[in-house]
Short mmCIF file of C-alpha atoms and ligand atoms in Angstrom, two decimals:
data_model
loop_
_atom_site.label_atom_id
_atom_site.label_comp_id
_atom_site.label_asym_id
_atom_site.label_seq_id
_atom_site.Cartn_x
_atom_site.Cartn_y
_atom_site.Cartn_z
CA MET A 1 -147.25 -7.69 160.74
CA SER A 2 -148.05 -10.72 158.56
CA LEU A 3 -145.72 -9.25 155.88
CA TRP A 4 -142.91 -9.38 158.43
CA TYR A 5 -143.63 -13.03 159.11
CA ILE A 6 -143.35 -13.75 155.36
CA ILE A 7 -140.06 -11.82 155.04
CA VAL A 8 -138.56 -13.63 158.06
CA ALA A 9 -139.67 -16.99 156.64
CA ILE A 10 -138.09 -16.20 153.24
CA VAL A 11 -134.82 -15.07 154.85
CA PHE A 12 -134.80 -18.20 157.03
CA CYS A 13 -135.35 -20.52 154.03
CA ALA A 14 -132.65 -18.73 152.04
CA PHE A 15 -130.30 -19.15 154.99
CA LEU A 16 -131.05 -22.90 155.15
CA LEU A 17 -130.44 -23.25 151.41
CA VAL A 18 -127.13 -21.40 151.57
CA ALA A 19 -126.08 -23.43 154.64
CA LYS A 20 -126.97 -26.68 152.81
CA ASN A 21 -124.99 -25.70 149.73
CA THR A 22 -122.05 -24.57 151.82
CA ARG A 23 -122.09 -27.95 153.58
CA LYS A 24 -122.21 -29.63 150.18
CA THR A 25 -119.20 -27.76 148.86
CA LYS A 26 -117.29 -28.54 152.03
CA LYS A 27 -117.43 -32.26 151.32
CA LYS A 28 -114.03 -33.82 150.70
CA LEU A 29 -114.57 -36.11 147.73
CA PRO A 30 -111.92 -38.60 146.58
CA PRO A 31 -109.62 -37.17 143.89
CA GLY A 32 -110.37 -37.81 140.24
CA PRO A 33 -109.54 -36.70 136.70
CA PRO A 34 -110.87 -33.40 135.29
CA ARG A 35 -114.33 -33.69 133.66
CA LEU A 36 -115.80 -32.50 130.42
CA PRO A 37 -119.05 -30.53 130.53
CA ILE A 38 -122.19 -32.72 130.35
CA ILE A 39 -120.50 -36.12 129.84
CA GLY A 40 -118.05 -35.86 132.75
CA ASN A 41 -115.56 -38.74 132.46
CA LEU A 42 -117.62 -41.04 130.23
CA HIS A 43 -115.22 -40.50 127.32
CA GLN A 44 -112.44 -42.03 129.43
CA LEU A 45 -114.13 -45.42 129.87
CA GLY A 46 -113.19 -46.89 126.48
CA SER A 47 -114.27 -50.35 125.37
CA LYS A 48 -112.85 -52.05 128.49
CA PRO A 49 -113.89 -49.93 131.50
CA HIS A 50 -112.04 -52.16 134.01
CA ARG A 51 -108.72 -51.51 132.21
CA SER A 52 -109.38 -47.77 131.79
CA MET A 53 -110.32 -47.42 135.47
CA LEU A 54 -107.12 -49.25 136.45
CA LYS A 55 -105.03 -46.75 134.46
CA LEU A 56 -106.87 -43.76 135.94
CA SER A 57 -106.57 -45.07 139.49
CA ALA A 58 -102.77 -45.39 139.06
CA LYS A 59 -102.78 -41.60 138.70
CA TYR A 60 -105.64 -40.51 140.97
CA GLY A 61 -105.59 -43.08 143.76
CA SER A 62 -107.25 -46.27 144.93
CA LEU A 63 -110.41 -44.39 145.90
CA MET A 64 -111.20 -42.19 142.93
CA SER A 65 -114.11 -39.96 141.93
CA LEU A 66 -115.54 -40.07 138.42
CA LYS A 67 -118.60 -38.40 136.99
CA PHE A 68 -120.68 -40.19 134.35
CA GLY A 69 -123.11 -37.65 132.90
CA ASP A 70 -125.31 -36.75 135.86
CA VAL A 71 -124.06 -39.56 138.09
CA SER A 72 -121.34 -39.25 140.75
CA THR A 73 -119.27 -42.39 141.08
CA VAL A 74 -116.36 -43.63 143.14
CA VAL A 75 -114.07 -46.50 142.15
CA ALA A 76 -112.26 -48.65 144.73
CA SER A 77 -109.11 -50.32 143.37
CA SER A 78 -106.89 -51.58 146.21
CA PRO A 79 -107.41 -54.37 148.77
CA GLU A 80 -107.80 -51.71 151.50
CA THR A 81 -110.40 -49.54 149.74
CA VAL A 82 -112.23 -52.63 148.43
CA LYS A 83 -112.36 -53.98 151.99
CA ASP A 84 -113.85 -50.67 153.13
CA VAL A 85 -116.64 -50.97 150.55
CA LEU A 86 -117.36 -54.71 150.83
CA LYS A 87 -116.79 -55.22 154.55
CA THR A 88 -116.35 -52.18 156.80
CA PHE A 89 -119.16 -50.16 155.16
CA ASP A 90 -120.94 -53.06 153.45
CA ALA A 91 -124.31 -52.35 155.09
CA ASP A 92 -124.33 -48.75 153.80
CA CYS A 93 -122.81 -49.53 150.39
CA CYS A 94 -124.56 -52.73 149.27
CA SER A 95 -127.59 -51.28 147.53
CA ARG A 96 -127.78 -51.19 143.74
CA PRO A 97 -128.38 -48.08 141.65
CA TYR A 98 -131.42 -48.02 139.35
CA LEU A 99 -130.16 -49.25 135.96
CA THR A 100 -132.63 -48.84 133.10
CA TYR A 101 -131.96 -52.01 131.10
CA PRO A 102 -131.25 -54.41 133.98
CA ALA A 103 -134.56 -53.12 135.40
CA ARG A 104 -136.34 -54.11 132.19
CA VAL A 105 -134.72 -57.53 131.93
CA SER A 106 -135.30 -58.31 135.64
CA TYR A 107 -139.05 -57.55 135.50
CA ASN A 108 -138.54 -54.21 137.23
CA LEU A 109 -135.84 -55.27 139.68
CA ASN A 110 -137.75 -58.26 141.03
CA ASP A 111 -134.54 -60.31 140.90
CA LEU A 112 -131.64 -60.70 143.31
CA ALA A 113 -128.60 -59.24 141.51
CA PHE A 114 -130.00 -55.81 140.55
CA SER A 115 -132.62 -55.34 143.25
CA PRO A 116 -131.82 -52.55 145.76
CA TYR A 117 -130.92 -53.54 149.32
CA SER A 118 -134.40 -53.95 150.77
CA LYS A 119 -136.65 -56.29 152.74
CA TYR A 120 -137.61 -57.97 149.45
CA TRP A 121 -133.96 -58.59 148.51
CA ARG A 122 -133.21 -60.01 151.97
CA GLN A 123 -136.17 -62.42 151.79
CA VAL A 124 -135.35 -63.60 148.26
CA ARG A 125 -131.68 -64.02 149.07
CA LYS A 126 -132.52 -66.05 152.19
CA MET A 127 -135.02 -68.21 150.31
CA THR A 128 -132.73 -68.95 147.33
CA VAL A 129 -129.73 -69.61 149.55
CA ILE A 130 -131.75 -72.23 151.47
CA GLU A 131 -133.55 -73.72 148.47
CA LEU A 132 -131.00 -73.61 145.69
CA TYR A 133 -127.48 -72.86 146.79
CA THR A 134 -126.87 -75.05 149.87
CA ALA A 135 -124.07 -77.65 149.86
CA LYS A 136 -126.78 -80.32 150.23
CA ARG A 137 -128.58 -79.08 147.11
CA VAL A 138 -125.34 -78.83 145.16
CA LYS A 139 -124.64 -82.48 146.10
CA SER A 140 -128.14 -83.57 145.16
CA PHE A 141 -127.62 -82.29 141.59
CA ARG A 142 -124.46 -84.35 141.21
CA HIS A 143 -126.02 -86.96 138.92
CA ILE A 144 -127.12 -84.17 136.53
CA ARG A 145 -123.59 -82.78 136.35
CA GLU A 146 -122.16 -86.25 135.83
CA GLU A 147 -124.59 -87.13 133.04
CA GLU A 148 -124.05 -83.87 131.19
CA VAL A 149 -120.25 -83.99 131.56
CA ALA A 150 -120.29 -87.62 130.33
CA SER A 151 -122.18 -86.68 127.18
CA PHE A 152 -119.80 -83.71 126.70
CA VAL A 153 -116.83 -86.10 126.99
CA ASP A 154 -118.48 -88.40 124.38
CA PHE A 155 -118.65 -85.49 121.98
CA ILE A 156 -114.98 -84.66 122.57
CA LYS A 157 -114.09 -88.34 122.01
CA GLN A 158 -115.70 -88.23 118.57
CA SER A 159 -113.82 -85.04 117.70
CA ALA A 160 -110.60 -86.63 118.99
CA SER A 161 -111.05 -89.68 116.79
CA LEU A 162 -111.41 -87.38 113.76
CA ALA A 163 -108.68 -84.97 114.99
CA ASN A 164 -111.24 -82.16 114.66
CA PRO A 165 -110.74 -78.88 116.55
CA VAL A 166 -113.38 -78.17 119.20
CA ASN A 167 -114.72 -74.66 119.82
CA LEU A 168 -114.47 -74.81 123.60
CA ASN A 169 -116.22 -71.45 124.24
CA LYS A 170 -119.31 -72.71 122.46
CA LYS A 171 -119.29 -76.27 123.77
CA LEU A 172 -118.63 -75.27 127.38
CA MET A 173 -121.43 -72.69 127.29
CA LYS A 174 -123.69 -75.45 126.04
CA LEU A 175 -122.56 -77.76 128.82
CA SER A 176 -123.24 -75.24 131.60
CA GLY A 177 -126.51 -74.29 129.87
CA SER A 178 -127.64 -77.92 129.87
CA VAL A 179 -126.75 -78.34 133.55
CA ILE A 180 -128.44 -75.14 134.70
CA CYS A 181 -131.61 -75.88 132.69
CA ARG A 182 -132.00 -79.22 134.39
CA VAL A 183 -130.99 -77.98 137.86
CA GLY A 184 -132.93 -74.72 137.83
CA PHE A 185 -135.74 -75.31 135.34
CA GLY A 186 -136.38 -79.05 135.47
CA MET A 187 -136.06 -79.37 131.70
CA ASN A 188 -133.49 -80.01 129.01
CA LEU A 189 -131.94 -77.19 127.03
CA LYS A 190 -132.39 -79.43 124.00
CA GLY A 191 -135.97 -79.01 122.84
CA SER A 192 -136.46 -75.79 124.84
CA LYS A 193 -137.22 -72.36 123.40
CA LEU A 194 -133.59 -71.40 123.92
CA GLU A 195 -132.07 -74.48 122.26
CA ASN A 196 -130.82 -72.73 119.13
CA THR A 197 -130.45 -69.21 120.43
CA TYR A 198 -129.18 -69.52 124.01
CA GLU A 199 -125.62 -68.50 123.19
CA GLU A 200 -126.70 -65.33 121.39
CA VAL A 201 -129.38 -64.56 124.01
CA ILE A 202 -127.13 -65.07 127.04
CA GLN A 203 -124.22 -63.16 125.47
CA GLY A 204 -126.60 -60.34 124.43
CA THR A 205 -128.12 -60.20 127.92
CA MET A 206 -124.68 -59.92 129.51
CA GLU A 207 -123.82 -57.07 127.16
CA VAL A 208 -127.06 -55.28 127.98
CA LEU A 209 -126.57 -55.82 131.73
CA GLY A 210 -122.96 -54.63 131.70
CA SER A 211 -123.45 -51.66 129.37
CA PHE A 212 -122.79 -48.07 130.40
CA ALA A 213 -126.20 -46.98 129.10
CA ALA A 214 -126.91 -43.37 128.16
CA ALA A 215 -130.38 -43.65 129.78
CA ASP A 216 -128.72 -44.04 133.19
CA TYR A 217 -126.57 -40.93 132.85
CA PHE A 218 -128.67 -38.46 130.86
CA PRO A 219 -132.23 -38.48 132.19
CA VAL A 220 -134.06 -37.06 129.16
CA ILE A 221 -131.97 -37.52 126.05
CA GLY A 222 -130.33 -40.80 127.17
CA LYS A 223 -133.21 -43.05 126.07
CA LEU A 224 -133.09 -41.49 122.61
CA ILE A 225 -129.34 -42.10 122.40
CA ASP A 226 -129.85 -45.77 123.36
CA ARG A 227 -132.45 -46.14 120.63
CA ILE A 228 -129.96 -44.76 118.11
CA THR A 229 -127.11 -47.02 119.30
CA GLY A 230 -129.42 -50.07 119.25
CA LEU A 231 -129.12 -50.83 122.98
CA HIS A 232 -132.86 -50.42 123.52
CA SER A 233 -133.83 -52.88 120.77
CA LYS A 234 -131.14 -55.36 121.84
CA CYS A 235 -132.60 -55.28 125.34
CA GLU A 236 -136.14 -55.89 124.04
CA LYS A 237 -134.93 -58.78 121.89
CA VAL A 238 -133.17 -60.66 124.69
CA PHE A 239 -136.01 -59.90 127.10
CA LYS A 240 -138.59 -61.46 124.78
CA ALA A 241 -136.46 -64.55 124.15
CA MET A 242 -135.95 -65.17 127.86
CA ASP A 243 -139.56 -64.41 128.73
CA ALA A 244 -140.70 -67.08 126.26
CA PHE A 245 -138.30 -69.57 127.86
CA PHE A 246 -139.56 -68.75 131.39
CA ASP A 247 -143.19 -69.16 130.22
CA GLN A 248 -142.30 -72.52 128.72
CA SER A 249 -140.62 -73.82 131.86
CA ILE A 250 -143.44 -72.54 134.11
CA LYS A 251 -146.04 -74.21 131.84
CA HIS A 252 -144.00 -77.42 131.96
CA HIS A 253 -144.19 -77.31 135.78
CA LEU A 254 -147.90 -76.58 135.82
CA GLU A 255 -148.54 -79.57 133.54
CA ASP A 256 -146.21 -82.08 135.19
CA GLU A 257 -147.09 -82.68 138.83
CA SER A 258 -144.01 -84.81 139.45
CA LEU A 259 -141.89 -81.65 139.26
CA LYS A 260 -142.36 -80.45 142.81
CA ASP A 261 -138.89 -80.38 144.24
CA ASP A 262 -137.19 -77.48 142.48
CA ILE A 263 -137.03 -73.70 142.64
CA ILE A 264 -139.83 -73.13 140.10
CA ALA A 265 -142.20 -75.45 141.95
CA LEU A 266 -141.46 -73.51 145.15
CA LEU A 267 -141.96 -70.12 143.48
CA LEU A 268 -145.29 -71.29 142.03
CA LYS A 269 -146.40 -72.43 145.49
CA MET A 270 -145.55 -68.93 146.76
CA GLU A 271 -147.55 -67.36 143.95
CA ARG A 272 -150.56 -69.48 145.00
CA GLY A 273 -150.07 -68.41 148.62
CA GLU A 274 -149.48 -72.01 149.80
CA THR A 275 -146.21 -70.91 151.32
CA GLY A 276 -144.95 -67.42 152.11
CA LEU A 277 -142.04 -65.14 151.36
CA GLY A 278 -142.20 -63.03 154.51
CA GLU A 279 -144.76 -60.30 153.98
CA PHE A 280 -144.51 -60.49 150.17
CA GLN A 281 -147.13 -61.96 147.88
CA LEU A 282 -145.25 -63.27 144.89
CA THR A 283 -146.52 -62.48 141.39
CA ARG A 284 -145.48 -64.04 138.07
CA ASN A 285 -143.06 -61.14 137.52
CA HIS A 286 -141.31 -61.88 140.82
CA THR A 287 -140.97 -65.53 139.80
CA LYS A 288 -139.49 -64.60 136.43
CA GLY A 289 -137.13 -62.01 137.94
CA ILE A 290 -135.74 -64.62 140.31
CA LEU A 291 -135.42 -67.14 137.46
CA LEU A 292 -133.47 -64.62 135.41
CA ASN A 293 -130.58 -64.77 137.89
CA VAL A 294 -130.62 -68.55 137.99
CA LEU A 295 -130.36 -68.66 134.20
CA ILE A 296 -127.83 -66.00 133.34
CA ALA A 297 -125.62 -66.22 136.42
CA GLY A 298 -125.45 -70.00 136.09
CA ILE A 299 -124.84 -70.47 132.37
CA ASP A 300 -122.25 -67.90 131.57
CA THR A 301 -119.97 -67.98 134.54
CA SER A 302 -119.00 -71.66 134.89
CA GLY A 303 -118.53 -72.23 131.12
CA HIS A 304 -116.35 -69.15 130.68
CA THR A 305 -114.28 -69.97 133.76
CA ILE A 306 -113.41 -73.39 132.30
CA THR A 307 -112.55 -71.80 128.92
CA TRP A 308 -110.18 -69.35 130.61
CA VAL A 309 -108.45 -72.16 132.52
CA MET A 310 -107.97 -74.15 129.30
CA THR A 311 -106.72 -71.01 127.52
CA HIS A 312 -104.02 -70.37 130.11
CA LEU A 313 -103.04 -74.03 130.18
CA ILE A 314 -102.56 -74.28 126.42
CA ALA A 315 -100.60 -71.02 126.48
CA ASN A 316 -98.38 -72.47 129.25
CA PRO A 317 -97.39 -76.04 128.25
CA ARG A 318 -95.29 -76.52 131.40
CA VAL A 319 -98.32 -75.87 133.62
CA LEU A 320 -100.57 -78.07 131.46
CA LYS A 321 -98.17 -80.99 131.76
CA LYS A 322 -97.81 -80.56 135.52
CA VAL A 323 -101.54 -80.31 136.22
CA GLN A 324 -102.32 -83.30 133.97
CA ALA A 325 -99.74 -85.38 135.79
CA GLU A 326 -101.40 -84.51 139.12
CA VAL A 327 -104.94 -85.24 137.90
CA ARG A 328 -103.89 -88.58 136.37
CA GLU A 329 -101.99 -89.58 139.51
CA VAL A 330 -105.03 -88.91 141.73
CA ILE A 331 -107.69 -90.46 139.47
CA LYS A 332 -105.55 -93.34 138.09
CA ASN A 333 -107.95 -95.80 136.47
CA LYS A 334 -111.03 -94.97 138.55
CA ASN A 335 -114.21 -94.21 136.72
CA ASP A 336 -115.80 -91.79 139.14
CA ILE A 337 -114.39 -88.54 140.49
CA THR A 338 -115.27 -87.75 144.11
CA GLU A 339 -115.12 -84.58 146.21
CA GLU A 340 -112.22 -86.17 148.11
CA ASP A 341 -110.26 -86.56 144.85
CA ILE A 342 -110.65 -82.84 144.15
CA GLU A 343 -109.35 -82.05 147.64
CA LYS A 344 -106.14 -83.92 146.80
CA MET A 345 -105.49 -81.88 143.63
CA GLU A 346 -103.48 -79.06 145.14
CA TYR A 347 -101.94 -77.90 141.87
CA LEU A 348 -105.27 -77.86 140.01
CA LYS A 349 -106.65 -75.61 142.77
CA MET A 350 -103.68 -73.25 142.28
CA VAL A 351 -104.30 -73.20 138.51
CA ILE A 352 -107.94 -72.24 139.07
CA LYS A 353 -107.04 -69.51 141.60
CA GLU A 354 -104.46 -68.09 139.19
CA THR A 355 -107.05 -68.07 136.39
CA PHE A 356 -109.52 -66.23 138.64
CA ARG A 357 -106.77 -63.76 139.53
CA ILE A 358 -105.74 -62.95 136.00
CA ASN A 359 -109.21 -63.16 134.39
CA PRO A 360 -111.89 -62.46 137.00
CA LEU A 361 -115.14 -62.93 135.09
CA VAL A 362 -116.93 -59.94 136.63
CA PRO A 363 -114.02 -57.46 136.78
CA ILE A 364 -115.88 -54.50 138.27
CA LEU A 365 -118.51 -56.57 140.13
CA VAL A 366 -122.10 -55.33 139.91
CA PRO A 367 -122.38 -51.57 140.65
CA ARG A 368 -123.29 -50.60 144.20
CA GLU A 369 -124.88 -47.44 145.60
CA ALA A 370 -124.33 -45.69 148.94
CA SER A 371 -127.62 -45.68 150.86
CA LYS A 372 -126.38 -42.93 153.23
CA ASP A 373 -123.45 -40.50 153.55
CA VAL A 374 -120.30 -42.48 154.34
CA LYS A 375 -116.83 -41.33 155.41
CA MET A 376 -114.26 -43.68 153.88
CA GLY A 377 -110.46 -43.39 154.07
CA GLY A 378 -110.82 -39.73 155.08
CA TYR A 379 -113.08 -38.92 152.10
CA ASP A 380 -116.81 -38.22 151.89
CA ILE A 381 -118.98 -40.55 149.84
CA PRO A 382 -122.37 -38.81 149.65
CA LYS A 383 -125.62 -40.80 149.69
CA LYS A 384 -126.67 -42.04 146.21
CA THR A 385 -123.07 -42.12 144.92
CA TRP A 386 -122.49 -45.16 142.70
CA ILE A 387 -119.61 -47.40 143.75
CA HIS A 388 -117.57 -49.53 141.36
CA VAL A 389 -115.30 -52.18 142.84
CA ASN A 390 -112.47 -52.79 140.39
CA ILE A 391 -111.21 -56.25 141.36
CA TRP A 392 -109.36 -56.39 138.02
CA ALA A 393 -107.12 -53.60 139.37
CA VAL A 394 -106.58 -55.43 142.67
CA HIS A 395 -105.74 -58.69 140.90
CA ARG A 396 -103.15 -56.96 138.69
CA ASN A 397 -101.64 -54.68 141.32
CA PRO A 398 -97.82 -55.16 141.43
CA ASN A 399 -97.76 -54.18 145.12
CA VAL A 400 -100.06 -57.10 145.86
CA TRP A 401 -98.95 -59.67 143.24
CA LYS A 402 -95.37 -60.04 141.99
CA ASP A 403 -95.21 -60.05 138.17
CA PRO A 404 -99.01 -59.69 137.94
CA GLU A 405 -99.30 -60.03 134.15
CA SER A 406 -97.77 -63.54 134.15
CA PHE A 407 -99.67 -66.77 134.73
CA ILE A 408 -97.85 -68.46 137.63
CA PRO A 409 -100.02 -70.89 139.66
CA GLU A 410 -97.04 -71.58 141.99
CA ARG A 411 -97.58 -68.14 143.55
CA PHE A 412 -100.34 -69.83 145.58
CA MET A 413 -97.98 -72.44 147.02
CA ASN A 414 -97.67 -71.93 150.79
CA ASN A 415 -100.06 -69.02 150.41
CA GLU A 416 -103.35 -69.09 152.26
CA ILE A 417 -105.14 -66.64 149.96
CA ASP A 418 -108.41 -68.13 148.69
CA TYR A 419 -111.31 -66.89 146.56
CA LYS A 420 -114.09 -67.37 149.12
CA GLY A 421 -114.62 -63.71 149.95
CA LEU A 422 -112.38 -63.40 153.01
CA ASP A 423 -109.17 -62.30 151.30
CA PHE A 424 -109.44 -58.87 149.69
CA GLU A 425 -106.55 -59.57 147.30
CA LEU A 426 -108.58 -62.17 145.35
CA LEU A 427 -112.32 -61.64 144.89
CA PRO A 428 -113.72 -63.41 141.79
CA PHE A 429 -117.03 -64.00 143.63
CA GLY A 430 -117.12 -60.62 145.41
CA SER A 431 -117.57 -60.44 149.18
CA GLY A 432 -120.03 -59.26 151.80
CA ARG A 433 -123.81 -59.20 151.56
CA ARG A 434 -123.82 -59.24 147.75
CA MET A 435 -121.28 -62.02 147.35
CA CYS A 436 -122.14 -64.66 144.74
CA PRO A 437 -124.46 -67.23 146.36
CA GLY A 438 -123.85 -69.73 143.50
CA MET A 439 -120.13 -70.26 144.14
CA GLY A 440 -120.52 -73.87 145.34
CA MET A 441 -122.77 -74.80 142.44
CA GLY A 442 -120.51 -73.11 139.86
CA MET A 443 -117.29 -74.62 141.23
CA ALA A 444 -118.74 -78.15 141.36
CA LEU A 445 -119.19 -78.03 137.58
CA VAL A 446 -115.85 -76.27 136.99
CA HIS A 447 -113.97 -78.98 138.94
CA LEU A 448 -115.71 -81.98 137.42
CA THR A 449 -115.41 -80.71 133.83
CA LEU A 450 -111.77 -79.66 134.09
CA ILE A 451 -110.74 -82.94 135.67
CA SER A 452 -112.51 -84.87 132.89
CA LEU A 453 -110.87 -82.77 130.16
CA LEU A 454 -107.40 -83.08 131.67
CA TYR A 455 -107.64 -86.73 132.66
CA ARG A 456 -109.11 -88.13 129.47
CA PHE A 457 -107.44 -86.07 126.73
CA ASP A 458 -104.22 -84.43 125.69
CA TRP A 459 -104.70 -81.10 123.95
CA LYS A 460 -102.97 -79.36 121.08
CA LEU A 461 -103.36 -76.15 119.12
CA PRO A 462 -104.56 -76.18 115.50
CA GLU A 463 -101.88 -76.67 112.82
CA GLY A 464 -99.45 -73.77 112.55
CA MET A 465 -100.21 -72.26 115.98
CA GLU A 466 -97.81 -72.14 118.93
CA ALA A 467 -98.40 -71.43 122.61
CA LYS A 468 -97.21 -67.83 122.17
CA ASP A 469 -99.96 -67.25 119.54
CA VAL A 470 -102.80 -67.94 121.96
CA ASP A 471 -104.98 -64.84 122.13
CA LEU A 472 -105.67 -63.69 125.71
CA GLU A 473 -107.96 -60.74 125.02
CA GLU A 474 -111.21 -60.52 126.97
CA SER A 475 -114.46 -59.05 125.67
CA TYR A 476 -116.53 -56.70 127.83
CA GLY A 477 -120.00 -57.12 129.29
CA LEU A 478 -121.23 -57.79 132.81
CA VAL A 479 -119.11 -60.95 132.39
CA CYS A 480 -115.84 -60.87 130.44
CA PRO A 481 -115.26 -64.07 128.48
CA LYS A 482 -112.41 -64.78 126.09
CA LYS A 483 -113.00 -62.65 123.00
CA VAL A 484 -111.74 -65.00 120.30
CA PRO A 485 -113.16 -68.52 120.74
CA LEU A 486 -110.68 -71.12 121.96
CA ARG A 487 -110.27 -73.90 119.38
CA LEU A 488 -108.26 -76.91 120.48
CA ILE A 489 -107.69 -80.39 119.11
CA PRO A 490 -108.33 -83.17 121.64
CA VAL A 491 -105.93 -86.11 121.42
CA PRO A 492 -107.06 -89.53 122.68
CA THR A 493 -104.97 -91.07 125.47
CA THR A 494 -104.93 -94.44 127.22
CA TRP A 495 -107.53 -93.00 129.63
CA THR A 496 -109.90 -91.80 126.93
C1 HEM B 501 -117.54 -69.78 138.47
C2 HEM B 501 -118.76 -69.34 138.54
C3 HEM B 501 -119.24 -68.00 139.07
C4 HEM B 501 -118.57 -66.80 139.25
C5 HEM B 501 -117.11 -66.48 138.96
C6 HEM B 501 -119.54 -65.86 139.81
C7 HEM B 501 -119.25 -64.54 140.18
C8 HEM B 501 -120.19 -63.66 140.69
C9 HEM B 501 -119.89 -62.28 141.04
C10 HEM B 501 -118.53 -61.61 140.93
C11 HEM B 501 -121.04 -61.71 141.50
C12 HEM B 501 -121.25 -60.24 141.92
C13 HEM B 501 -120.92 -60.01 143.36
C14 HEM B 501 -121.02 -58.53 143.73
O1 HEM B 501 -121.62 -57.74 143.01
O2 HEM B 501 -120.46 -58.18 144.77
C15 HEM B 501 -122.07 -62.73 141.45
C16 HEM B 501 -123.37 -62.51 141.86
C17 HEM B 501 -124.35 -63.47 141.77
N1 HEM B 501 -124.19 -64.79 141.36
FE1 HEM B 501 -122.47 -65.67 140.73
N2 HEM B 501 -120.75 -66.50 139.93
C18 HEM B 501 -120.61 -67.80 139.50
C19 HEM B 501 -121.60 -68.77 139.46
C20 HEM B 501 -122.91 -68.58 139.83
C21 HEM B 501 -123.95 -69.59 139.72
C22 HEM B 501 -123.74 -71.02 139.23
C23 HEM B 501 -125.11 -69.00 140.16
C24 HEM B 501 -126.49 -69.55 140.27
C25 HEM B 501 -127.00 -70.58 139.69
C26 HEM B 501 -124.79 -67.63 140.55
C27 HEM B 501 -125.70 -66.70 141.06
C28 HEM B 501 -125.41 -65.39 141.39
C29 HEM B 501 -126.41 -64.44 141.89
C30 HEM B 501 -127.89 -64.72 142.10
C31 HEM B 501 -125.74 -63.23 142.13
C32 HEM B 501 -126.33 -61.91 142.67
C33 HEM B 501 -126.17 -61.83 144.18
C34 HEM B 501 -126.74 -60.55 144.80
O3 HEM B 501 -126.60 -59.45 144.24
O4 HEM B 501 -127.32 -60.65 145.88
N3 HEM B 501 -123.45 -67.41 140.33
N4 HEM B 501 -121.52 -63.89 140.96
#
């Protein structure tokens, strides 16, 4: 009799297995290109995945399936499908997949940007939004921005008097680095452990964070491949450099009691249990994970945004002249630039929007993962599928934007579309639960710096170069800055 029980149990289990597999095969996945064995579609990514995905989606649709090694992925590429991911199904699609190297750099996902959607993420997001990213906080750091921009302008003045070209990529990175160090870490970049290496470290970190790493797609052999390609050692190198900087700034806070009003002071209080983070007891690794986002998200993004704006302006002399005329008309001979002045600069705002459209800094946002089965646009997105949001494709879609490859700020005239996460045609900061919380802080520096550069100086290209020679190629990482540094000669004006 007991043998019969066993046979019935085996038949029942086999039936369940077959039923499960049949259900699986019945899923209607979004269409996608044919795959190669083992690697799937990885060979189709190329050196600029956002561009390759755009080309593939033109053929396979705005919700497309790709397979990267072992990982099933979908890519959303139109305002409608992006809205589905970031708004309609945001709650079920806003987790992050486990990414080997971001996990290492973020002290095992103790940060905000790569942490899965969880109670911890919600608490940290709430705490940092209140403590670091509020409009009040952004205002309170105004004097820091003003001091750093003033010393940046002094440097440009010297170069102008000697007619020397300025490497704007480098100098603007240094400017945003100096601001973020003082705002987020209570110390100067100059004299810190990152003083001489920050550019290399930040750039390297962005490459590591944005890489399509073999370890994520091939569970066993992937780590070996990454050791051979050098990704593993690059990750260790940038991790150690940043860790030393975090130790230095934490030590600085522990030694100087007057530093009690910034994010590190608050995190240290949480570590000591003097104040709480919901049910979580913060450790040093949590503190450093949170600081990682403050450092890398703050330094890279604002500096590169300003470089892209200046690149498009020098490549479009008509636009440069028009925006300078506006800025000079609003500022006239005043010494200080106020928030109200910025509000009056309608054309400058259009120039910035157009720059974000044509060169969004994070073109495929940070990868997301479905936390349950989702039905989207008539297709099945199974739990654990990775989701890439290709805003590059949306921003260059001819059905959304007329003549999308051209830089035309006037397209925003009498057009309500803005970049604050509500319009799915223009999403440089993302949207939904994972939207960039540092937008206000980043834009405050972008506005102040651009106005100073345009008000105080005229700009020309180095000898022998014309506007049509300006290189517009982007490099690829989590953030996509201009590949070839922008070198311009500042020319003194009556306002200098
Ligand atoms: C012009 C400047 C900036 C741009 C264009 C930008 C853009 C972005 C984008 C596209 C994302 C990913 C959104 C997603 O995956 O859906 C993001 C995330 C993030 N940004 Fe920014 N950002 C800027 C400035 C800043 C600044 C100044 C800070 C902080 C000091 C910051 C902190 C963050 C953080 C912490 C996240 C992760 C949010 C999460 O996953 O919950 N950003 N940013």
